[in-house]
Structure formats: structure tokens, C-alpha cells
Short mmCIF file of C-alpha atoms and ligand atoms in Angstrom, two decimals:
data_model
loop_
_atom_site.label_atom_id
_atom_site.label_comp_id
_atom_site.label_asym_id
_atom_site.label_seq_id
_atom_site.Cartn_x
_atom_site.Cartn_y
_atom_site.Cartn_z
CA MET A 53 34.72 81.81 59.35
CA GLN A 54 38.36 81.77 60.13
CA CYS A 55 40.54 79.26 58.36
CA THR A 56 44.01 79.86 59.74
CA GLU A 57 45.84 79.11 63.20
CA GLN A 58 43.28 79.42 65.88
CA LYS A 59 43.62 79.23 70.07
CA ILE A 60 43.15 76.29 71.98
CA ASN A 61 39.39 75.35 71.92
CA LEU A 62 38.35 74.40 75.42
CA LEU A 63 35.31 72.51 73.93
CA ASP A 64 38.06 70.27 73.01
CA PHE A 65 38.02 68.77 76.33
CA ASP A 66 36.28 66.75 79.08
CA ARG A 67 36.65 66.57 82.54
CA ARG A 68 40.01 65.14 82.76
CA GLY A 69 41.35 67.55 79.95
CA MET A 70 39.93 69.98 81.08
CA GLU A 71 41.54 69.64 84.98
CA SER A 72 44.80 68.96 83.41
CA PHE A 73 44.71 72.32 81.04
CA PHE A 74 44.19 74.42 84.06
CA GLU A 75 46.81 72.62 86.09
CA GLY A 76 49.16 73.23 82.95
CA LEU A 77 48.30 77.09 83.42
CA GLY A 78 49.31 76.54 87.26
CA ALA A 79 45.79 77.05 87.86
CA LYS A 80 43.65 74.45 90.07
CA ALA A 81 41.92 71.37 88.38
CA PHE A 82 38.48 72.85 90.02
CA ASN A 83 38.81 75.83 88.07
CA GLY A 84 38.56 73.49 84.97
CA ARG A 85 35.53 71.87 86.18
CA ASN A 86 33.61 75.22 87.03
CA VAL A 87 34.53 76.08 83.07
CA LEU A 88 33.49 72.44 81.77
CA LYS A 89 30.12 73.87 83.71
CA TRP A 90 29.76 77.10 82.75
CA ILE A 91 30.59 75.93 79.00
CA HIS A 92 28.18 73.19 78.71
CA LYS A 93 25.66 73.46 81.47
CA HIS A 94 25.28 77.40 81.14
CA GLY A 95 26.14 77.67 77.46
CA VAL A 96 28.99 80.41 78.40
CA THR A 97 31.52 80.92 75.89
CA ASP A 98 32.99 84.55 77.24
CA PHE A 99 35.32 84.31 79.84
CA ASP A 100 34.52 87.66 81.40
CA ALA A 101 31.51 85.82 82.23
CA MET A 102 32.70 83.32 84.36
CA THR A 103 32.77 85.01 87.18
CA ASP A 104 34.07 82.41 89.59
CA LEU A 105 37.62 82.56 87.95
CA SER A 106 40.16 85.08 89.21
CA LYS A 107 40.52 88.20 86.88
CA PRO A 108 44.47 87.16 85.70
CA LEU A 109 43.49 83.64 84.94
CA ARG A 110 40.55 85.25 82.70
CA GLY A 111 43.44 87.28 81.38
CA GLN A 112 45.39 84.21 80.69
CA LEU A 113 43.03 82.23 79.04
CA LYS A 114 41.94 84.72 76.85
CA ALA A 115 45.58 84.92 75.44
CA ILE A 116 45.61 81.43 74.46
CA ALA A 117 42.12 79.89 74.84
CA GLU A 118 38.46 80.51 73.51
CA VAL A 119 35.25 78.61 73.23
CA ARG A 120 34.59 78.27 69.61
CA VAL A 121 31.36 76.54 68.85
CA PRO A 122 30.39 75.45 65.09
CA GLU A 123 28.29 78.19 63.19
CA ILE A 124 25.28 77.48 61.85
CA VAL A 125 25.39 78.13 57.85
CA PHE A 126 21.58 76.60 57.57
CA GLU A 127 18.60 75.41 59.14
CA GLN A 128 15.49 73.71 58.39
CA PRO A 129 12.19 72.68 60.05
CA ALA A 130 10.44 69.38 58.50
CA LEU A 131 6.83 68.99 58.53
CA ASP A 132 7.00 66.40 61.34
CA GLY A 133 9.14 68.76 63.54
CA THR A 134 12.38 67.17 62.66
CA HIS A 135 14.76 69.98 62.29
CA LYS A 136 18.26 70.15 60.25
CA TRP A 137 21.23 72.51 61.02
CA VAL A 138 23.85 72.85 58.48
CA LEU A 139 27.24 73.63 60.56
CA GLU A 140 30.52 75.19 59.00
CA LEU A 141 33.63 73.38 60.52
CA ASP A 142 36.23 75.33 58.45
CA CYS A 143 36.72 76.81 55.22
CA ASN A 144 35.91 73.07 52.95
CA ASN A 145 33.94 71.30 55.69
CA ARG A 146 30.10 71.23 56.66
CA ILE A 147 28.33 68.68 58.94
CA GLU A 148 24.63 68.50 59.52
CA SER A 149 22.97 67.41 62.65
CA VAL A 150 19.66 66.72 63.40
CA PHE A 151 17.15 67.24 65.91
CA ILE A 152 14.03 64.58 66.40
CA PRO A 153 11.75 65.36 68.73
CA GLU A 154 9.21 62.35 70.14
CA PRO A 155 6.31 62.53 72.81
CA ASN A 156 8.70 61.63 75.67
CA ARG A 157 12.19 62.24 73.96
CA SER A 158 14.24 64.93 72.34
CA THR A 159 16.89 63.08 70.54
CA LEU A 160 19.92 64.81 68.61
CA CYS A 161 21.52 62.86 65.86
CA ILE A 162 25.17 63.86 65.35
CA SER A 163 27.95 63.19 63.00
CA SER A 164 31.61 61.82 63.74
CA GLN A 165 33.45 62.65 60.47
CA VAL A 166 32.90 64.58 57.25
CA GLY A 167 31.79 61.86 54.88
CA CYS A 168 32.97 58.26 55.74
CA ALA A 169 35.60 55.69 54.34
CA LEU A 170 33.45 52.16 54.77
CA ASP A 171 31.55 52.24 51.50
CA CYS A 172 28.62 50.66 52.39
CA SER A 173 26.25 50.15 49.32
CA PHE A 174 23.44 51.05 50.56
CA CYS A 175 24.63 54.80 52.17
CA SER A 176 24.45 58.18 50.25
CA THR A 177 27.57 59.52 52.86
CA ALA A 178 29.77 56.68 51.49
CA GLN A 179 29.26 58.02 48.08
CA GLN A 180 30.80 61.38 48.50
CA GLY A 181 33.69 59.51 50.29
CA PHE A 182 35.78 60.45 53.37
CA ASN A 183 36.83 64.02 53.99
CA ARG A 184 38.38 64.41 57.55
CA ASN A 185 37.68 63.41 61.27
CA LEU A 186 35.75 65.48 63.47
CA THR A 187 37.67 66.98 66.69
CA ALA A 188 35.98 66.47 70.00
CA ALA A 189 34.94 70.04 69.89
CA GLU A 190 33.51 69.54 66.66
CA ILE A 191 31.37 66.80 67.83
CA ILE A 192 30.02 67.95 71.17
CA GLY A 193 29.71 71.51 69.56
CA GLN A 194 26.67 69.59 67.49
CA VAL A 195 25.35 69.11 70.93
CA TRP A 196 25.91 72.53 72.60
CA VAL A 197 24.89 74.55 69.37
CA ALA A 198 21.40 72.19 69.34
CA GLU A 199 20.65 73.19 73.49
CA ARG A 200 21.24 76.99 72.77
CA GLU A 201 18.89 76.89 69.63
CA LEU A 202 16.48 75.14 71.29
CA GLY A 203 16.62 76.53 74.41
CA LYS A 204 15.75 73.37 76.37
CA SER A 205 17.87 70.23 77.25
CA LEU A 206 18.53 67.06 74.80
CA THR A 207 16.97 63.93 76.33
CA ASN A 208 19.39 61.45 73.83
CA VAL A 209 22.05 62.02 71.69
CA VAL A 210 22.58 59.37 69.13
CA LEU A 211 25.85 58.96 66.74
CA MET A 212 23.97 58.04 63.82
CA GLY A 213 24.88 61.01 61.38
CA MET A 214 27.63 60.85 58.98
CA GLY A 215 30.82 59.08 59.44
CA GLU A 216 32.01 55.82 61.49
CA PRO A 217 32.20 56.83 65.13
CA LEU A 218 34.83 54.22 65.79
CA ALA A 219 37.14 55.09 63.02
CA ASN A 220 37.38 58.39 65.09
CA PHE A 221 38.06 56.60 68.22
CA ASP A 222 39.55 59.34 70.53
CA PRO A 223 37.73 62.42 70.00
CA VAL A 224 34.21 60.47 69.95
CA VAL A 225 35.05 59.08 73.26
CA THR A 226 36.14 62.31 74.58
CA ALA A 227 32.50 64.17 73.29
CA THR A 228 30.62 60.94 74.97
CA ASN A 229 32.34 61.45 78.18
CA ILE A 230 31.15 64.98 78.35
CA MET A 231 27.40 64.11 77.25
CA GLN A 232 27.43 62.07 80.51
CA ASP A 233 29.24 64.02 83.13
CA ASP A 234 27.21 65.68 85.57
CA LEU A 235 29.00 69.34 85.05
CA ALA A 236 27.62 68.95 81.75
CA TYR A 237 24.76 67.11 79.61
CA MET A 238 23.95 64.95 82.26
CA LEU A 239 22.96 62.11 79.96
CA SER A 240 23.08 58.44 81.47
CA LYS A 241 25.03 55.72 79.59
CA TYR A 242 21.30 54.68 78.04
CA ARG A 243 20.83 58.04 76.52
CA VAL A 244 24.02 58.36 74.57
CA THR A 245 24.38 56.06 71.66
CA ILE A 246 27.20 55.04 69.39
CA SER A 247 25.96 53.48 65.80
CA THR A 248 28.58 51.20 64.28
CA SER A 249 29.30 49.25 61.55
CA GLY A 250 31.53 46.87 63.54
CA ILE A 251 34.75 47.79 63.83
CA VAL A 252 35.83 45.08 66.38
CA PRO A 253 39.16 45.98 68.04
CA ALA A 254 37.58 49.26 68.54
CA LEU A 255 34.68 47.96 70.08
CA LYS A 256 36.67 46.18 72.67
CA GLN A 257 38.80 49.06 73.10
CA LEU A 258 35.52 50.91 73.88
CA LYS A 259 34.22 48.48 76.38
CA ALA A 260 37.45 49.10 78.53
CA LEU A 261 36.53 53.13 78.18
CA SER A 262 33.11 53.70 78.03
CA GLU A 263 29.52 52.62 78.64
CA VAL A 264 27.56 54.13 76.03
CA SER A 265 24.86 52.20 74.33
CA LEU A 266 25.39 50.19 71.32
CA ALA A 267 23.51 50.01 67.57
CA VAL A 268 25.32 48.09 65.24
CA SER A 269 24.59 48.22 61.28
CA LEU A 270 24.16 44.43 60.75
CA HIS A 271 21.74 45.06 57.74
CA ALA A 272 22.51 41.05 56.59
CA PRO A 273 22.38 37.59 58.53
CA THR A 274 25.20 36.08 56.67
CA ASN A 275 28.61 36.86 55.92
CA GLU A 276 28.33 36.36 51.96
CA LEU A 277 25.42 38.91 51.79
CA ARG A 278 26.87 41.34 54.62
CA ASP A 279 30.24 41.56 52.75
CA GLN A 280 28.54 43.19 49.74
CA LEU A 281 26.83 45.75 51.80
CA VAL A 282 28.94 46.45 54.89
CA PRO A 283 32.11 45.80 53.35
CA ILE A 284 33.88 46.04 56.60
CA ASN A 285 32.69 42.77 57.23
CA ARG A 286 35.31 41.25 55.05
CA LYS A 287 37.71 42.46 57.77
CA TYR A 288 35.47 41.77 61.08
CA PRO A 289 32.73 38.96 59.79
CA LEU A 290 29.78 37.96 61.63
CA GLU A 291 31.68 35.49 63.91
CA GLU A 292 33.79 38.22 65.34
CA LEU A 293 31.27 40.77 65.61
CA ILE A 294 28.53 39.15 67.41
CA PRO A 295 30.40 37.80 70.38
CA ALA A 296 32.35 41.08 70.71
CA CYS A 297 28.88 43.14 70.91
CA ARG A 298 27.73 40.38 73.51
CA ASP A 299 30.67 41.21 75.14
CA TYR A 300 30.36 44.99 75.27
CA LEU A 301 27.17 43.93 77.45
CA ARG A 302 29.24 42.96 80.31
CA GLY A 303 26.32 40.90 81.36
CA ASP A 304 24.06 43.97 82.42
CA LYS A 305 20.65 42.73 82.61
CA ARG A 306 19.20 45.98 81.57
CA ARG A 307 21.44 46.35 78.31
CA LYS A 308 20.72 45.08 74.47
CA VAL A 309 22.74 45.48 71.32
CA THR A 310 20.44 47.20 68.98
CA TRP A 311 20.70 45.43 65.47
CA GLU A 312 20.02 48.13 62.82
CA TYR A 313 18.62 46.41 59.40
CA VAL A 314 18.01 48.52 56.61
CA MET A 315 15.21 46.82 54.41
CA LEU A 316 16.12 46.44 50.88
CA ASP A 317 13.65 44.99 48.60
CA GLY A 318 14.52 41.34 47.25
CA VAL A 319 17.98 41.77 48.95
CA ASN A 320 17.93 40.94 52.67
CA ASP A 321 13.88 41.17 53.26
CA SER A 322 12.96 37.10 52.74
CA ASP A 323 11.23 35.01 55.49
CA LYS A 324 14.73 32.62 55.02
CA GLN A 325 16.88 35.76 55.87
CA ALA A 326 14.45 36.40 58.89
CA LYS A 327 15.05 32.93 59.79
CA GLN A 328 18.40 33.43 59.72
CA LEU A 329 18.64 36.30 61.37
CA ILE A 330 16.53 35.08 64.51
CA ARG A 331 19.36 31.99 64.73
CA LEU A 332 22.12 34.19 64.53
CA LEU A 333 21.18 36.42 67.24
CA GLU A 334 20.23 33.52 69.53
CA GLY A 335 22.47 33.84 72.88
CA THR A 336 22.63 37.65 72.49
CA PRO A 337 20.36 40.11 74.48
CA SER A 338 19.19 42.16 71.29
CA LYS A 339 16.53 44.39 69.95
CA VAL A 340 16.36 44.99 66.19
CA ASN A 341 15.27 48.37 64.51
CA LEU A 342 14.28 47.75 61.00
CA ILE A 343 15.03 50.78 58.88
CA PRO A 344 12.77 51.66 55.66
CA PHE A 345 15.71 52.24 52.79
CA ASN A 346 15.84 55.85 51.92
CA PRO A 347 16.39 56.18 48.55
CA PHE A 348 19.25 58.87 46.86
CA PRO A 349 19.94 59.79 43.52
CA GLY A 350 21.85 56.95 41.48
CA THR A 351 21.27 53.90 44.29
CA GLY A 352 20.20 50.70 42.52
CA TYR A 353 18.09 49.66 45.76
CA ARG A 354 14.49 49.99 46.56
CA CYS A 355 12.83 49.71 49.97
CA SER A 356 11.09 46.79 50.68
CA PRO A 357 7.41 47.30 50.64
CA PRO A 358 5.51 47.63 53.82
CA GLU A 359 3.84 44.53 53.84
CA ARG A 360 7.36 42.82 53.62
CA ILE A 361 8.67 44.91 56.32
CA ASP A 362 5.91 43.94 58.45
CA ALA A 363 6.00 40.20 57.85
CA PHE A 364 9.66 40.23 58.62
CA ARG A 365 9.43 42.25 61.68
CA GLN A 366 5.96 39.66 62.93
CA ARG A 367 8.68 36.81 62.13
CA LEU A 368 11.00 38.38 64.68
CA VAL A 369 8.77 39.16 67.14
CA LYS A 370 7.20 35.78 67.13
CA ALA A 371 10.90 34.36 67.98
CA GLY A 372 10.71 36.80 71.01
CA ILE A 373 13.22 39.54 69.86
CA VAL A 374 11.95 43.24 70.56
CA THR A 375 11.66 44.56 67.00
CA THR A 376 10.74 48.14 65.91
CA THR A 377 10.27 49.63 62.52
CA ARG A 378 12.12 53.14 62.38
CA LYS A 379 9.75 56.14 61.29
CA THR A 380 11.25 58.08 58.72
CA ARG A 381 11.76 61.30 59.85
CA GLY A 382 12.38 64.56 57.99
CA GLU A 383 12.28 63.14 54.94
CA ASP A 384 10.90 66.24 53.47
CA ILE A 385 14.25 67.78 54.16
CA ASP A 386 16.94 65.01 53.30
CA ALA A 387 17.39 64.51 57.17
CA ALA A 388 16.34 60.78 57.13
CA CYS A 389 19.06 57.88 57.69
CA GLY A 390 21.62 57.62 55.05
CA GLN A 391 20.63 61.24 53.49
CA LEU A 392 23.18 63.41 55.21
CA VAL A 393 25.66 65.36 52.99
CA GLY A 394 28.66 67.36 54.06
CA ARG A 395 30.93 68.51 51.17
CA VAL A 396 30.94 72.13 50.89
CA LYS A 397 31.02 71.90 47.04
CA ASP A 398 27.91 69.88 47.07
CA GLN A 399 25.81 72.99 49.10
CA SER A 400 26.52 76.48 47.81
CA ARG A 401 24.54 79.17 49.73
CA ARG A 402 22.63 79.62 46.80
CA GLU A 403 21.80 76.04 46.66
CA LEU A 404 20.63 75.82 50.29
CA LYS A 405 18.58 79.04 49.77
CA HIS A 406 16.71 77.25 46.65
CA SER A 407 15.95 74.06 49.17
CA GLY A 408 13.36 76.05 51.28
CA GLY A 409 15.18 76.55 54.74
CA VAL A 410 17.07 79.54 56.19
CA VAL A 411 20.67 80.65 55.63
CA ARG A 412 21.85 82.42 58.33
N1 SAH B 182 28.67 54.48 60.39
C1 SAH B 182 27.64 54.25 61.53
C2 SAH B 182 26.59 55.43 61.18
C3 SAH B 182 26.06 55.49 59.89
S1 SAH B 182 24.56 56.11 59.89
C4 SAH B 182 27.18 52.71 61.17
O1 SAH B 182 27.43 52.39 60.18
O2 SAH B 182 26.29 52.27 62.19
C5 SAH B 182 22.96 54.88 60.94
C6 SAH B 182 22.50 54.12 60.66
O3 SAH B 182 21.78 54.49 59.00
C7 SAH B 182 23.06 52.97 59.99
O4 SAH B 182 22.87 51.72 60.51
C8 SAH B 182 23.23 52.91 58.76
O5 SAH B 182 23.64 51.58 58.07
C9 SAH B 182 21.64 53.49 58.29
N2 SAH B 182 21.69 53.90 56.70
C10 SAH B 182 22.71 54.38 55.90
N3 SAH B 182 22.00 54.62 54.85
C11 SAH B 182 20.91 54.34 54.62
C12 SAH B 182 19.71 54.40 53.83
N4 SAH B 182 20.40 55.20 52.62
N5 SAH B 182 18.20 54.34 54.62
C13 SAH B 182 18.28 54.20 55.36
N6 SAH B 182 19.53 53.79 56.43
C14 SAH B 182 20.60 54.08 56.02
#
């Protein structure tokens, strides 16, 4: 792992960025499109293998640029087929990506920041604090590495790992552009999902620039409770958040907002709160995803009992809201929601070795 000044990383560019980079070199925009394809469609990082580039252009590229992918330092399969990769970004930072296979889908859950600044009271990432934003290269690099390791294409990508995607706006938009590009991963707008705690101005900006699907961490039906669980609510309360999410759908009948709702015993799981939630979502095309709380050391919360989760779900379903309960995946390898970590100091190689996976 190099920790000094490095060359320009071509993983940082979406189609527009790549075209203008090549034009800046005095080459052609189509050279940029070809390189995008080599990197993301064919997994090629060596300029000499990019046979449709002229020799002088390859030489020029080698002098100033490279395709630098995150390095896997550790990987761990779970009993249920979930697979976690710990990626090293630089001397101080690591992130985790989680592959979640399902019968008809292969989903990768990726991170957008190292740590998180939002301080949601039930999330273990919040407890580590915020370290830094990821670059576009580090975000799309997680997808690149997963496809290389799996030897097959992903069908879905969710930005539901560490970090708040809308607090790292430009790199997230660049990376999601690459995911959706026909020259790269070809994922439709329905198959790339950003999960956000609800940064309203960024949501409005996103609507102008992107069409990715939206999952919103709601977790409470009233401002009073949401202020405690998701403190960004004090800045962007429900009366601003809900209409902004509805607007994001642009009236597209195929689209719905996915509302994430973590089930916390005795905190947000009563029948009364289910009713309040139904009222809150009236008029917004919605899906609700109930997430059983995943505990972590030091937390004061408990997960709602399964019967309570089911009763809560039934109430929403009766009101006509599509509601699913998220199956907890990868629990045995600490890969479940809210359990991802990123600080190197929490994860020395020795500790990783003792946790039963493969150190690379
Ligand atoms: N910052 C983004 C992505 C966060 S992680 C966001 O807020 O949406 C994805 C989801 O996992 C969020 O809904 C988050 O609230 C939830 N989550 C966090 N900690 C959790 C935990 N311990 N158990 C279950 N879900 C959790």
C-alpha cells in the first residue's frame, strides 16, 4: 500500500470525466469511452492490454495515470452465502463491502464514507465518528473488486454501507453514473439505490442530476422521536423530508420511496406508531422495509420481538402499504446493517486473523 503522492486514478472518472480527460491530453473523446469500457466492462487495468489505444497514447497515460483499485486485506464468507470484503484505501482507512446473494439477485452493499458524521443513536458506524469521504474511485472500486472476485456481474448495488451518501455528493453521483453506464455496469435506475438519512437540499439537487432509486432512513413517525434517533431530523424535519422524497419520484408510476424502519423494542414499534406512520405516508408512493435492529457492544437498544415486528407489519399491509421485513444476512461475520467498521485501529491484521476469515 502506497501512502505517498500518486498518479491520476482513472477510476475517478465517469463517461463525461473520461472524455474530457482524454481531450485534455490531445486525444479523442472516444478514446476515453474505450478506456471506460476496458476498465469496467472487461476489468482491465493495464494500459498495454488496451489494444485500441495507440502506443504513444499508452505511453502518455503510463506517465501520468493509473487504474488503482482498492486492495482486499481480508475477506470472510458467512454461512448464508453473504461475503464480506475489507478493503484498504490508504494507510489509515479501511472500508467494508458486503455481497448479498439471493435467488434472483446479486446485490452489493457499498460504503460512501469512512465512518459517518450523522450520529444516529442506534448505529455502530456513528460510534466510530467520521474519518473522511471516499473518492469516486473508492466507491466504484468496491463494485469493480466485487465483480472481479465473483467472476460475474452484479444485478443491484445499494449504497447502504458505511456513511451518508448525500453528504459526499459529487463522488457518489459520479460513481452511480458509472454503475448505470452502458459502457460499464449497465445497471438500470431501479437497480442502484442510495440510502439516505434525508439531507433535503442534497435530495433536491440529486433529483436534478440523477435517477437512482431512493431508500430513506425514517425510523420514526414523529419529529419528536426522529429527532432522537436520527438527529439530522432537527435540521430537516418530516414536513420537509416527506414532500422532497415524493417530488424525487417525478410522478413515475413505477417508482416508490423505500422507507427504512429499524425495529427498536419499546421505542418505535407500537400499534399507535404504526398508525402514525400510515398517516405520515399517505399520498406518497411507498414501500416500507422493517429492519430488525442489529445490536452492537454498548448499545442500550434491543430488537423488537418477532411477533411485534409481524404485528407492526400487518398493520401497514392492511393499510395497503407494501411492507417487508429485512432478512438479517451475514450476522455471523458482523456484516449486517449498522455493523460495518472502518477504522484501521479497530482492525489490526492479528484481530482479523482471529475472527475466522482470510487475511490476504
Ligand atoms: N447513511 C445512510 C446509510 C446508512 S446504513 C442512511 O442513513 O440511510 C443503511 C441502513 O441501516 C439505514 O437505514 C440505517 O439506519 C440502518 N441501520 C444502522 N444501524 C443499524 C442497526 N444497528 N441495526 C439495523 N439497522 C441499522
